[in-house]
Amino acid sequence: MPKARKVPTRMCVACKQMKSKRELIRVVRAADGGVRVDPTSKIAGRGAYVCPTEQCADAGVREGRLQHALEVPIPQGVHDELRRVIAGMIASQAGESQPKVIRIPASAGLHRRLGAH
Ligand SMILES: [Zn+2]
């Protein structure tokens, strides 16, 4: 039997798929009641997760799923920031070919592909 993976999983509020935390974007309602996009999971508060796709981000916001999960309205600025963060993630992931394997590079170069070819 394969070893149990220790990667914590969370559910996307839009498509309801379970994914590892690292594959999702956290949106958090901070202690001050403000809603923030929290890609590094550093902000304390009530969190909800969406896939890093515009599809899930839009559905999460427009269909009120993030709002429901966080129990506060999602400001337009948060939606905008979400889209910005996702665009950045998509750009940085372009060309990566590891759909299933979850690696946790301690110090591996994230910039390695920038100069490719
Ligand atoms: Zn999703």
Coordinates of C-alpha atoms and ligand atoms in Angstrom, one line a residue:
M1 CA 0.0 0.0 0.0
P2 CA 1.2 3.5 -0.7
K3 CA 2.2 5.6 2.2
A4 CA -0.4 8.1 3.4
R5 CA 0.3 11.5 2.1
K6 CA 0.8 14.1 4.7
V7 CA 0.0 17.0 2.6
P8 CA -3.0 18.7 4.1
T9 CA -6.0 19.0 1.8
R10 CA -8.6 21.7 1.6
M11 CA -11.8 22.0 -0.5
C12 CA -12.3 24.6 -3.2
V13 CA -15.4 26.5 -2.3
A14 CA -16.3 26.8 -6.0
C15 CA -15.8 23.3 -7.5
K16 CA -15.7 21.4 -4.2
Q17 CA -12.6 19.5 -5.2
M18 CA -10.2 18.5 -2.5
K19 CA -6.7 19.6 -3.2
S20 CA -3.5 20.1 -1.3
K21 CA -3.3 23.4 0.4
R22 CA -0.4 24.3 -1.8
E23 CA -2.6 24.0 -4.9
L24 CA -5.2 26.3 -3.6
I25 CA -5.4 30.0 -2.9
R26 CA -6.5 31.0 0.6
V27 CA -8.8 33.9 1.1
V28 CA -9.1 34.9 4.7
R29 CA -11.3 37.1 6.8
A30 CA -8.8 38.7 9.1
A31 CA -9.3 39.6 12.8
D32 CA -10.2 43.1 11.7
G33 CA -13.0 41.8 9.6
G34 CA -11.3 42.7 6.3
V35 CA -11.1 40.1 3.6
R36 CA -7.7 39.4 2.0
V37 CA -6.1 37.1 -0.5
D38 CA -3.5 35.2 1.4
P39 CA -1.4 33.0 -0.9
T40 CA 1.1 32.3 1.8
S41 CA -1.4 31.3 4.5
K42 CA 0.2 33.7 7.0
I43 CA -2.8 35.7 8.0
A44 CA -4.7 34.5 11.0
G45 CA -8.4 34.3 10.6
R46 CA -11.2 32.3 9.0
G47 CA -10.0 30.9 5.7
A48 CA -11.6 29.7 2.5
Y49 CA -9.9 28.2 -0.5
V50 CA -10.3 28.3 -4.2
C51 CA -8.4 26.7 -7.1
P52 CA -6.0 29.0 -8.8
T53 CA -8.2 29.4 -11.8
E54 CA -10.3 32.3 -12.9
Q55 CA -13.2 29.9 -13.3
C56 CA -13.2 29.0 -9.6
A57 CA -12.3 32.5 -8.4
D58 CA -15.1 34.0 -10.4
A59 CA -17.6 31.3 -9.3
G60 CA -16.4 31.6 -5.7
V61 CA -17.1 35.3 -5.7
R62 CA -20.1 35.7 -8.1
E63 CA -22.0 32.8 -6.7
G64 CA -21.4 34.0 -3.2
R65 CA -19.5 30.9 -2.1
L66 CA -16.6 32.7 -0.6
Q67 CA -19.0 35.1 1.0
H68 CA -20.9 32.2 2.5
A69 CA -17.7 30.5 3.7
L70 CA -16.3 33.6 5.3
E71 CA -19.6 35.0 6.3
V72 CA -18.8 38.5 5.0
P73 CA -19.3 40.1 1.6
I74 CA -16.3 39.9 -0.7
P75 CA -15.2 43.3 -1.8
Q76 CA -14.5 43.9 -5.5
G77 CA -10.9 44.7 -4.6
V78 CA -10.5 41.2 -3.2
H79 CA -11.9 39.7 -6.4
D80 CA -9.4 41.8 -8.4
E81 CA -6.5 40.7 -6.2
L82 CA -7.6 37.1 -6.5
R83 CA -7.5 37.3 -10.2
R84 CA -4.1 39.0 -10.1
V85 CA -2.6 36.3 -7.8
I86 CA -4.1 33.6 -10.0
A87 CA -2.7 35.2 -13.2
G88 CA 0.7 35.2 -11.5
M89 CA 0.4 31.6 -10.4
I90 CA -0.6 30.5 -13.9
A91 CA 2.3 32.3 -15.4
S92 CA 4.7 30.8 -13.0
Q93 CA 3.3 27.3 -13.5
A94 CA 3.3 27.4 -17.2
G95 CA 5.5 24.7 -18.5
E96 CA 5.7 22.8 -15.3
S97 CA 4.9 19.2 -16.0
Q98 CA 4.1 17.6 -12.6
P99 CA 0.3 17.2 -12.5
K100 CA 0.1 14.6 -9.8
V101 CA 3.4 14.4 -7.9
I102 CA 3.6 16.9 -5.1
R103 CA 7.1 18.0 -4.5
I104 CA 8.1 20.3 -1.8
P105 CA 11.3 22.0 -3.0
A106 CA 13.1 23.4 -0.1
S107 CA 15.4 25.6 -2.1
A108 CA 14.8 24.5 -5.6
G109 CA 15.0 27.3 -8.1
L110 CA 11.6 28.7 -8.9
H111 CA 13.2 30.9 -11.5
R112 CA 14.8 28.0 -13.3
R113 CA 12.5 28.1 -16.3
L114 CA 12.7 31.8 -16.9
G115 CA 15.7 31.5 -19.1
A116 CA 14.8 28.3 -20.7
H117 CA 15.8 28.2 -24.4
Ligands
ZN1 ZN -12.1 24.9 -7.8

